[in-house]
Amino acid sequence: MSFLKEISPLVKNYFLSGIDVLSRRAAQIRAEIQQGERRSYNEVLDLSSGDLHRGGIKPITFVRQVLAVCFYPALLEDDSLPVDVKQRAESLLRECDGGSVGSYTDSSGIAKIKHCVSQFITRRDGGVPSSPDNIFIKSGSQTALMIMLKLLIHSEDSSQTGVLIPVPTYASFTLALEEQGAAIIPYYLCEEQGWTLQVEELRRALHTGRKTCNPVALYICNPGNPTGHIQSKKSIEEVIRFAAEEKLFILADEVYQSCVYADDTEFYSYKKVLSEIGSTISSTVELASFNSVSKGFMGECGLRGGYVELVNLDPAVKEYGCRLFSIRSCPPVVGQIALDLMADPPKPGDPSFPTFSEEVQSIKHMIVKNTGRIQEVFAELPGVSCQPLKAGFFVFPCLHLPQNAIKWAKKRQMEPDMLYCMHLLEETGLHVRPGCEYRQRKDSYHIRLFVATQTNIMEDALQRLKTFHMRFMKEFS
């Protein structure tokens, strides 16, 4: 159609970049298997996304029971449901106009739920105060992050707005920056030291970026996706001091904060560390912190609930931020309810607590077991190195591919790790992501695997990967 010639290049680039060849091929293979095509495997194992429920993890019972009652209040008369489930549902329904989850809410979220989230943040940070007025609930943390980018990025200025981002980082964020017209300033995490974030590297990146754009913000993903690293308190303090010195706005993506499982490792929020620095830094560094119901142990990706907390924003700037957050209709009520349940889960003594605690601990134990097994398998494979897994839902091993394999991929105009993943999918039915999707150092190659899946699925996946990798390395050595 002639109309296609008029489409914005930004839109065209977005869709060209977003074409997911592997996912399309995985869907085709599933269809072919269903139609009776014979392969050496009976199903596609999908370890490509951070979706707990797709990985066979059952939803948390308390969450689904409360949601069920909220959607069908007649269940309040069901004596088989725990008392605290019905009490929570009644409390939430009272906050909905007409007592229905089908009603609109305030564009920034239900007041009671924002209050609940602020109390959660205060507990998490050891008493550092949080105000509901600084919390905005949206349909997932990514939506909140996109709105913050609109506030920060000035595409009409003579100098392009720059945002520092970690490498590697997940593709949807870089696409969002490009869509907003921002200049991407990459800073490289140090893989050899467990994907650490080093201030010297931030300074190098900032100095380079200032030659071509106006850097205004620093994006942090902690715990990291796809790297599985977590920052120490000292590291966070160094980054905050750097941001203060360079007058950078901090975007702290902390959606994996509840998923920390390495020994002697603890999550510290940027807000907490900022509050403890003192001097003028604690009251002047501007920060937006993001969290979600998708990436914790609830794993409720499809419910679309996330929030951003704004810290130290100039009142005039915050006013514009409030307007941006109010432009769209209210976030899904089901996602808001899920946030309330994440922020205030059952406590010891509540009827639902034993089951809730058992389910959460089971998920944590499963992930710890899986990560240990992954480390064992990768240690046995030639041409693979993997940093210790500390947090999050992913492992990001490095592939040291033979030169023959790299030349073979280049001849086919494909990144070597993309070609590796495509052949892994075709030959074994295992679907993982290539490192080239996450911006990696030149001439380095990785794959990303989802670790929060049922142990039997993980064992099957690792066996398929091991068999394929040994054959692949032998063929191209």
PDB file of N, CA, C and O in Angstrom, residues 294-353:
ATOM      1  N   SER A 294       4.631  -8.739  38.551  1.00  0.00           N
ATOM      2  CA  SER A 294       4.998  -9.744  37.554  1.00  0.00           C
ATOM      3  C   SER A 294       6.240 -10.529  37.934  1.00  0.00           C
ATOM      4  O   SER A 294       6.328 -11.726  37.678  1.00  0.00           O
ATOM      5  N   LYS A 295       7.236  -9.861  38.528  1.00  0.00           N
ATOM      6  CA  LYS A 295       8.555 -10.440  38.635  1.00  0.00           C
ATOM      7  C   LYS A 295       8.934 -10.943  40.018  1.00  0.00           C
ATOM      8  O   LYS A 295      10.032 -11.448  40.204  1.00  0.00           O
ATOM      9  N   GLY A 296       8.062 -10.826  40.983  1.00  0.00           N
ATOM     10  CA  GLY A 296       8.328 -11.423  42.282  1.00  0.00           C
ATOM     11  C   GLY A 296       7.821 -12.856  42.291  1.00  0.00           C
ATOM     12  O   GLY A 296       7.504 -13.444  41.254  1.00  0.00           O
ATOM     13  N   PHE A 297       7.711 -13.418  43.483  1.00  0.00           N
ATOM     14  CA  PHE A 297       7.285 -14.812  43.586  1.00  0.00           C
ATOM     15  C   PHE A 297       5.800 -15.012  43.306  1.00  0.00           C
ATOM     16  O   PHE A 297       5.346 -16.131  43.138  1.00  0.00           O
ATOM     17  N   MET A 298       5.034 -13.895  43.233  1.00  0.00           N
ATOM     18  CA  MET A 298       3.650 -14.014  42.774  1.00  0.00           C
ATOM     19  C   MET A 298       3.619 -14.357  41.291  1.00  0.00           C
ATOM     20  O   MET A 298       2.779 -15.129  40.848  1.00  0.00           O
ATOM     21  N   GLY A 299       4.506 -13.755  40.517  1.00  0.00           N
ATOM     22  CA  GLY A 299       4.608 -14.066  39.087  1.00  0.00           C
ATOM     23  C   GLY A 299       3.358 -13.788  38.291  1.00  0.00           C
ATOM     24  O   GLY A 299       3.086 -14.448  37.287  1.00  0.00           O
ATOM     25  N   GLU A 300       2.592 -12.767  38.690  1.00  0.00           N
ATOM     26  CA  GLU A 300       1.315 -12.481  38.026  1.00  0.00           C
ATOM     27  C   GLU A 300       1.525 -11.533  36.840  1.00  0.00           C
ATOM     28  O   GLU A 300       1.053 -10.394  36.821  1.00  0.00           O
ATOM     29  N   CYS A 301       2.220 -12.043  35.815  1.00  0.00           N
ATOM     30  CA  CYS A 301       2.552 -11.212  34.650  1.00  0.00           C
ATOM     31  C   CYS A 301       1.302 -10.687  33.941  1.00  0.00           C
ATOM     32  O   CYS A 301       1.259  -9.527  33.531  1.00  0.00           O
ATOM     33  N   GLY A 302       0.312 -11.531  33.783  1.00  0.00           N
ATOM     34  CA  GLY A 302      -0.868 -11.157  33.003  1.00  0.00           C
ATOM     35  C   GLY A 302      -1.814 -10.201  33.695  1.00  0.00           C
ATOM     36  O   GLY A 302      -2.698  -9.628  33.040  1.00  0.00           O
ATOM     37  N   LEU A 303      -1.655  -9.993  34.989  1.00  0.00           N
ATOM     38  CA  LEU A 303      -2.585  -9.111  35.707  1.00  0.00           C
ATOM     39  C   LEU A 303      -2.240  -7.641  35.512  1.00  0.00           C
ATOM     40  O   LEU A 303      -3.072  -6.775  35.773  1.00  0.00           O
ATOM     41  N   ARG A 304      -1.019  -7.351  35.090  1.00  0.00           N
ATOM     42  CA  ARG A 304      -0.588  -5.994  34.741  1.00  0.00           C
ATOM     43  C   ARG A 304      -0.745  -5.020  35.893  1.00  0.00           C
ATOM     44  O   ARG A 304      -1.609  -4.126  35.878  1.00  0.00           O
ATOM     45  N   GLY A 305       0.085  -5.167  36.889  1.00  0.00           N
ATOM     46  CA  GLY A 305       0.087  -4.246  38.024  1.00  0.00           C
ATOM     47  C   GLY A 305       1.506  -3.841  38.376  1.00  0.00           C
ATOM     48  O   GLY A 305       2.366  -4.687  38.612  1.00  0.00           O
ATOM     49  N   GLY A 306       1.778  -2.551  38.394  1.00  0.00           N
ATOM     50  CA  GLY A 306       3.089  -2.058  38.778  1.00  0.00           C
ATOM     51  C   GLY A 306       2.974  -0.643  39.302  1.00  0.00           C
ATOM     52  O   GLY A 306       1.932   0.000  39.171  1.00  0.00           O
ATOM     53  N   TYR A 307       4.044  -0.159  39.922  1.00  0.00           N
ATOM     54  CA  TYR A 307       4.006   1.203  40.443  1.00  0.00           C
ATOM     55  C   TYR A 307       5.360   1.866  40.311  1.00  0.00           C
ATOM     56  O   TYR A 307       6.385   1.213  40.106  1.00  0.00           O
ATOM     57  N   VAL A 308       5.347   3.188  40.398  1.00  0.00           N
ATOM     58  CA  VAL A 308       6.565   3.972  40.504  1.00  0.00           C
ATOM     59  C   VAL A 308       6.437   4.858  41.730  1.00  0.00           C
ATOM     60  O   VAL A 308       5.344   5.386  42.012  1.00  0.00           O
ATOM     61  N   GLU A 309       7.512   4.993  42.494  1.00  0.00           N
ATOM     62  CA  GLU A 309       7.573   5.952  43.587  1.00  0.00           C
ATOM     63  C   GLU A 309       8.553   7.048  43.194  1.00  0.00           C
ATOM     64  O   GLU A 309       9.688   6.765  42.815  1.00  0.00           O
ATOM     65  N   LEU A 310       8.119   8.293  43.286  1.00  0.00           N
ATOM     66  CA  LEU A 310       8.949   9.440  42.953  1.00  0.00           C
ATOM     67  C   LEU A 310       9.564  10.015  44.224  1.00  0.00           C
ATOM     68  O   LEU A 310       8.865  10.212  45.218  1.00  0.00           O
ATOM     69  N   VAL A 311      10.856  10.281  44.184  1.00  0.00           N
ATOM     70  CA  VAL A 311      11.599  10.765  45.345  1.00  0.00           C
ATOM     71  C   VAL A 311      12.349  12.043  44.971  1.00  0.00           C
ATOM     72  O   VAL A 311      13.068  12.085  43.979  1.00  0.00           O
ATOM     73  N   ASN A 312      12.149  13.085  45.770  1.00  0.00           N
ATOM     74  CA  ASN A 312      12.898  14.348  45.653  1.00  0.00           C
ATOM     75  C   ASN A 312      12.612  15.121  44.371  1.00  0.00           C
ATOM     76  O   ASN A 312      13.422  15.963  43.969  1.00  0.00           O
ATOM     77  N   LEU A 313      11.494  14.879  43.710  1.00  0.00           N
ATOM     78  CA  LEU A 313      11.205  15.650  42.514  1.00  0.00           C
ATOM     79  C   LEU A 313      10.883  17.097  42.865  1.00  0.00           C
ATOM     80  O   LEU A 313      10.193  17.362  43.857  1.00  0.00           O
ATOM     81  N   ASP A 314      11.379  17.994  42.041  1.00  0.00           N
ATOM     82  CA  ASP A 314      11.004  19.399  42.173  1.00  0.00           C
ATOM     83  C   ASP A 314       9.484  19.496  42.068  1.00  0.00           C
ATOM     84  O   ASP A 314       8.879  18.870  41.183  1.00  0.00           O
ATOM     85  N   PRO A 315       8.826  20.253  42.963  1.00  0.00           N
ATOM     86  CA  PRO A 315       7.354  20.320  42.955  1.00  0.00           C
ATOM     87  C   PRO A 315       6.765  20.684  41.595  1.00  0.00           C
ATOM     88  O   PRO A 315       5.739  20.118  41.187  1.00  0.00           O
ATOM     89  N   ALA A 316       7.412  21.604  40.880  1.00  0.00           N
ATOM     90  CA  ALA A 316       6.893  21.993  39.571  1.00  0.00           C
ATOM     91  C   ALA A 316       6.998  20.837  38.572  1.00  0.00           C
ATOM     92  O   ALA A 316       6.086  20.586  37.780  1.00  0.00           O
ATOM     93  N   VAL A 317       8.123  20.123  38.632  1.00  0.00           N
ATOM     94  CA  VAL A 317       8.310  18.972  37.747  1.00  0.00           C
ATOM     95  C   VAL A 317       7.329  17.858  38.111  1.00  0.00           C
ATOM     96  O   VAL A 317       6.741  17.217  37.243  1.00  0.00           O
ATOM     97  N   LYS A 318       7.154  17.658  39.410  1.00  0.00           N
ATOM     98  CA  LYS A 318       6.227  16.628  39.857  1.00  0.00           C
ATOM     99  C   LYS A 318       4.808  16.920  39.373  1.00  0.00           C
ATOM    100  O   LYS A 318       4.065  15.994  39.015  1.00  0.00           O
ATOM    101  N   GLU A 319       4.443  18.183  39.318  1.00  0.00           N
ATOM    102  CA  GLU A 319       3.106  18.547  38.842  1.00  0.00           C
ATOM    103  C   GLU A 319       2.910  18.095  37.397  1.00  0.00           C
ATOM    104  O   GLU A 319       1.869  17.546  37.037  1.00  0.00           O
ATOM    105  N   TYR A 320       3.929  18.307  36.574  1.00  0.00           N
ATOM    106  CA  TYR A 320       3.840  17.843  35.192  1.00  0.00           C
ATOM    107  C   TYR A 320       3.814  16.312  35.133  1.00  0.00           C
ATOM    108  O   TYR A 320       3.122  15.722  34.295  1.00  0.00           O
ATOM    109  N   GLY A 321       4.585  15.690  36.035  1.00  0.00           N
ATOM    110  CA  GLY A 321       4.559  14.231  36.096  1.00  0.00           C
ATOM    111  C   GLY A 321       3.175  13.712  36.443  1.00  0.00           C
ATOM    112  O   GLY A 321       2.687  12.751  35.840  1.00  0.00           O
ATOM    113  N   CYS A 322       2.528  14.354  37.399  1.00  0.00           N
ATOM    114  CA  CYS A 322       1.172  13.953  37.795  1.00  0.00           C
ATOM    115  C   CYS A 322       0.214  14.056  36.608  1.00  0.00           C
ATOM    116  O   CYS A 322      -0.662  13.199  36.414  1.00  0.00           O
ATOM    117  N   ARG A 323       0.393  15.106  35.809  1.00  0.00           N
ATOM    118  CA  ARG A 323      -0.475  15.271  34.639  1.00  0.00           C
ATOM    119  C   ARG A 323      -0.250  14.153  33.633  1.00  0.00           C
ATOM    120  O   ARG A 323      -1.210  13.613  33.054  1.00  0.00           O
ATOM    121  N   LEU A 324       1.020  13.812  33.411  1.00  0.00           N
ATOM    122  CA  LEU A 324       1.309  12.727  32.477  1.00  0.00           C
ATOM    123  C   LEU A 324       0.717  11.409  32.960  1.00  0.00           C
ATOM    124  O   LEU A 324       0.157  10.642  32.176  1.00  0.00           O
ATOM    125  N   PHE A 325       0.846  11.140  34.263  1.00  0.00           N
ATOM    126  CA  PHE A 325       0.306   9.894  34.800  1.00  0.00           C
ATOM    127  C   PHE A 325      -1.214   9.872  34.787  1.00  0.00           C
ATOM    128  O   PHE A 325      -1.825   8.811  34.898  1.00  0.00           O
ATOM    129  N   SER A 326      -1.836  11.050  34.654  1.00  0.00           N
ATOM    130  CA  SER A 326      -3.300  11.136  34.695  1.00  0.00           C
ATOM    131  C   SER A 326      -3.925  11.140  33.310  1.00  0.00           C
ATOM    132  O   SER A 326      -5.154  11.090  33.189  1.00  0.00           O
ATOM    133  N   ILE A 327      -3.092  11.225  32.258  1.00  0.00           N
ATOM    134  CA  ILE A 327      -3.642  11.309  30.908  1.00  0.00           C
ATOM    135  C   ILE A 327      -4.429  10.055  30.555  1.00  0.00           C
ATOM    136  O   ILE A 327      -5.527  10.122  30.003  1.00  0.00           O
ATOM    137  N   ARG A 328      -3.866   8.912  30.876  1.00  0.00           N
ATOM    138  CA  ARG A 328      -4.532   7.650  30.527  1.00  0.00           C
ATOM    139  C   ARG A 328      -5.570   7.290  31.576  1.00  0.00           C
ATOM    140  O   ARG A 328      -5.571   7.790  32.690  1.00  0.00           O
ATOM    141  N   SER A 329      -6.473   6.399  31.197  1.00  0.00           N
ATOM    142  CA  SER A 329      -7.476   5.930  32.147  1.00  0.00           C
ATOM    143  C   SER A 329      -6.814   5.162  33.277  1.00  0.00           C
ATOM    144  O   SER A 329      -5.611   4.898  33.255  1.00  0.00           O
ATOM    145  N   CYS A 330      -7.608   4.769  34.227  1.00  0.00           N
ATOM    146  CA  CYS A 330      -7.069   4.090  35.406  1.00  0.00           C
ATOM    147  C   CYS A 330      -6.404   2.771  35.034  1.00  0.00           C
ATOM    148  O   CYS A 330      -6.757   2.146  34.036  1.00  0.00           O
ATOM    149  N   PRO A 331      -5.423   2.347  35.826  1.00  0.00           N
ATOM    150  CA  PRO A 331      -4.800   1.034  35.589  1.00  0.00           C
ATOM    151  C   PRO A 331      -5.815  -0.065  35.876  1.00  0.00           C
ATOM    152  O   PRO A 331      -6.787   0.140  36.612  1.00  0.00           O
ATOM    153  N   PRO A 332      -5.629  -1.256  35.315  1.00  0.00           N
ATOM    154  CA  PRO A 332      -6.569  -2.357  35.558  1.00  0.00           C
ATOM    155  C   PRO A 332      -6.770  -2.604  37.053  1.00  0.00           C
ATOM    156  O   PRO A 332      -5.797  -2.687  37.806  1.00  0.00           O
ATOM    157  N   VAL A 333      -8.015  -2.727  37.461  1.00  0.00           N
ATOM    158  CA  VAL A 333      -8.302  -2.924  38.882  1.00  0.00           C
ATOM    159  C   VAL A 333      -7.733  -4.249  39.374  1.00  0.00           C
ATOM    160  O   VAL A 333      -7.261  -4.353  40.513  1.00  0.00           O
ATOM    161  N   VAL A 334      -7.743  -5.256  38.513  1.00  0.00           N
ATOM    162  CA  VAL A 334      -7.211  -6.551  38.930  1.00  0.00           C
ATOM    163  C   VAL A 334      -5.718  -6.437  39.247  1.00  0.00           C
ATOM    164  O   VAL A 334      -5.214  -7.060  40.198  1.00  0.00           O
ATOM    165  N   GLY A 335      -4.985  -5.634  38.475  1.00  0.00           N
ATOM    166  CA  GLY A 335      -3.570  -5.420  38.758  1.00  0.00           C
ATOM    167  C   GLY A 335      -3.360  -4.645  40.041  1.00  0.00           C
ATOM    168  O   GLY A 335      -2.407  -4.898  40.792  1.00  0.00           O
ATOM    169  N   GLN A 336      -4.241  -3.688  40.323  1.00  0.00           N
ATOM    170  CA  GLN A 336      -4.157  -2.928  41.567  1.00  0.00           C
ATOM    171  C   GLN A 336      -4.380  -3.845  42.774  1.00  0.00           C
ATOM    172  O   GLN A 336      -3.683  -3.747  43.787  1.00  0.00           O
ATOM    173  N   ILE A 337      -5.352  -4.731  42.661  1.00  0.00           N
ATOM    174  CA  ILE A 337      -5.622  -5.674  43.747  1.00  0.00           C
ATOM    175  C   ILE A 337      -4.403  -6.567  43.986  1.00  0.00           C
ATOM    176  O   ILE A 337      -4.007  -6.825  45.127  1.00  0.00           O
ATOM    177  N   ALA A 338      -3.789  -7.025  42.889  1.00  0.00           N
ATOM    178  CA  ALA A 338      -2.597  -7.867  43.018  1.00  0.00           C
ATOM    179  C   ALA A 338      -1.473  -7.114  43.735  1.00  0.00           C
ATOM    180  O   ALA A 338      -0.759  -7.691  44.563  1.00  0.00           O
ATOM    181  N   LEU A 339      -1.321  -5.811  43.451  1.00  0.00           N
ATOM    182  CA  LEU A 339      -0.324  -5.006  44.156  1.00  0.00           C
ATOM    183  C   LEU A 339      -0.621  -4.939  45.649  1.00  0.00           C
ATOM    184  O   LEU A 339       0.286  -5.010  46.482  1.00  0.00           O
ATOM    185  N   ASP A 340      -1.883  -4.785  45.991  1.00  0.00           N
ATOM    186  CA  ASP A 340      -2.268  -4.752  47.402  1.00  0.00           C
ATOM    187  C   ASP A 340      -1.880  -6.052  48.096  1.00  0.00           C
ATOM    188  O   ASP A 340      -1.375  -6.050  49.225  1.00  0.00           O
ATOM    189  N   LEU A 341      -2.085  -7.178  47.426  1.00  0.00           N
ATOM    190  CA  LEU A 341      -1.778  -8.488  48.009  1.00  0.00           C
ATOM    191  C   LEU A 341      -0.276  -8.730  48.083  1.00  0.00           C
ATOM    192  O   LEU A 341       0.199  -9.390  49.005  1.00  0.00           O
ATOM    193  N   MET A 342       0.464  -8.181  47.126  1.00  0.00           N
ATOM    194  CA  MET A 342       1.925  -8.276  47.176  1.00  0.00           C
ATOM    195  C   MET A 342       2.471  -7.449  48.332  1.00  0.00           C
ATOM    196  O   MET A 342       3.383  -7.872  49.057  1.00  0.00           O
ATOM    197  N   ALA A 343       1.914  -6.244  48.489  1.00  0.00           N
ATOM    198  CA  ALA A 343       2.404  -5.319  49.511  1.00  0.00           C
ATOM    199  C   ALA A 343       2.007  -5.737  50.916  1.00  0.00           C
ATOM    200  O   ALA A 343       2.708  -5.421  51.888  1.00  0.00           O
ATOM    201  N   ASP A 344       0.907  -6.447  51.043  1.00  0.00           N
ATOM    202  CA  ASP A 344       0.410  -6.840  52.366  1.00  0.00           C
ATOM    203  C   ASP A 344      -0.072  -8.286  52.331  1.00  0.00           C
ATOM    204  O   ASP A 344      -1.272  -8.557  52.349  1.00  0.00           O
ATOM    205  N   PRO A 345       0.857  -9.246  52.283  1.00  0.00           N
ATOM    206  CA  PRO A 345       0.479 -10.661  52.217  1.00  0.00           C
ATOM    207  C   PRO A 345       0.049 -11.167  53.591  1.00  0.00           C
ATOM    208  O   PRO A 345       0.147 -10.449  54.589  1.00  0.00           O
ATOM    209  N   PRO A 346      -0.445 -12.398  53.670  1.00  0.00           N
ATOM    210  CA  PRO A 346      -0.828 -12.971  54.970  1.00  0.00           C
ATOM    211  C   PRO A 346       0.328 -12.953  55.956  1.00  0.00           C
ATOM    212  O   PRO A 346       1.492 -13.132  55.586  1.00  0.00           O
ATOM    213  N   LYS A 347      -0.021 -12.734  57.216  1.00  0.00           N
ATOM    214  CA  LYS A 347       0.978 -12.658  58.292  1.00  0.00           C
ATOM    215  C   LYS A 347       0.845 -13.869  59.212  1.00  0.00           C
ATOM    216  O   LYS A 347      -0.208 -14.529  59.221  1.00  0.00           O
ATOM    217  N   PRO A 348       1.885 -14.160  59.987  1.00  0.00           N
ATOM    218  CA  PRO A 348       1.772 -15.262  60.956  1.00  0.00           C
ATOM    219  C   PRO A 348       0.527 -15.075  61.834  1.00  0.00           C
ATOM    220  O   PRO A 348       0.278 -13.985  62.338  1.00  0.00           O
ATOM    221  N   GLY A 349      -0.240 -16.120  61.973  1.00  0.00           N
ATOM    222  CA  GLY A 349      -1.483 -16.059  62.735  1.00  0.00           C
ATOM    223  C   GLY A 349      -2.713 -15.954  61.862  1.00  0.00           C
ATOM    224  O   GLY A 349      -3.819 -16.299  62.289  1.00  0.00           O
ATOM    225  N   ASP A 350      -2.541 -15.482  60.613  1.00  0.00           N
ATOM    226  CA  ASP A 350      -3.672 -15.429  59.688  1.00  0.00           C
ATOM    227  C   ASP A 350      -3.983 -16.832  59.184  1.00  0.00           C
ATOM    228  O   ASP A 350      -3.067 -17.646  58.989  1.00  0.00           O
ATOM    229  N   PRO A 351      -5.274 -17.129  58.934  1.00  0.00           N
ATOM    230  CA  PRO A 351      -5.627 -18.480  58.460  1.00  0.00           C
ATOM    231  C   PRO A 351      -4.900 -18.894  57.184  1.00  0.00           C
ATOM    232  O   PRO A 351      -4.581 -20.065  56.996  1.00  0.00           O
ATOM    233  N   SER A 352      -4.628 -17.934  56.312  1.00  0.00           N
ATOM    234  CA  SER A 352      -4.004 -18.266  55.021  1.00  0.00           C
ATOM    235  C   SER A 352      -2.484 -18.330  55.081  1.00  0.00           C
ATOM    236  O   SER A 352      -1.842 -18.735  54.101  1.00  0.00           O
ATOM    237  N   PHE A 353      -1.907 -17.940  56.217  1.00  0.00           N
ATOM    238  CA  PHE A 353      -0.447 -17.821  56.265  1.00  0.00           C
ATOM    239  C   PHE A 353       0.277 -19.146  56.058  1.00  0.00           C
ATOM    240  O   PHE A 353       1.268 -19.187  55.302  1.00  0.00           O
TER     241      PHE A 353
END
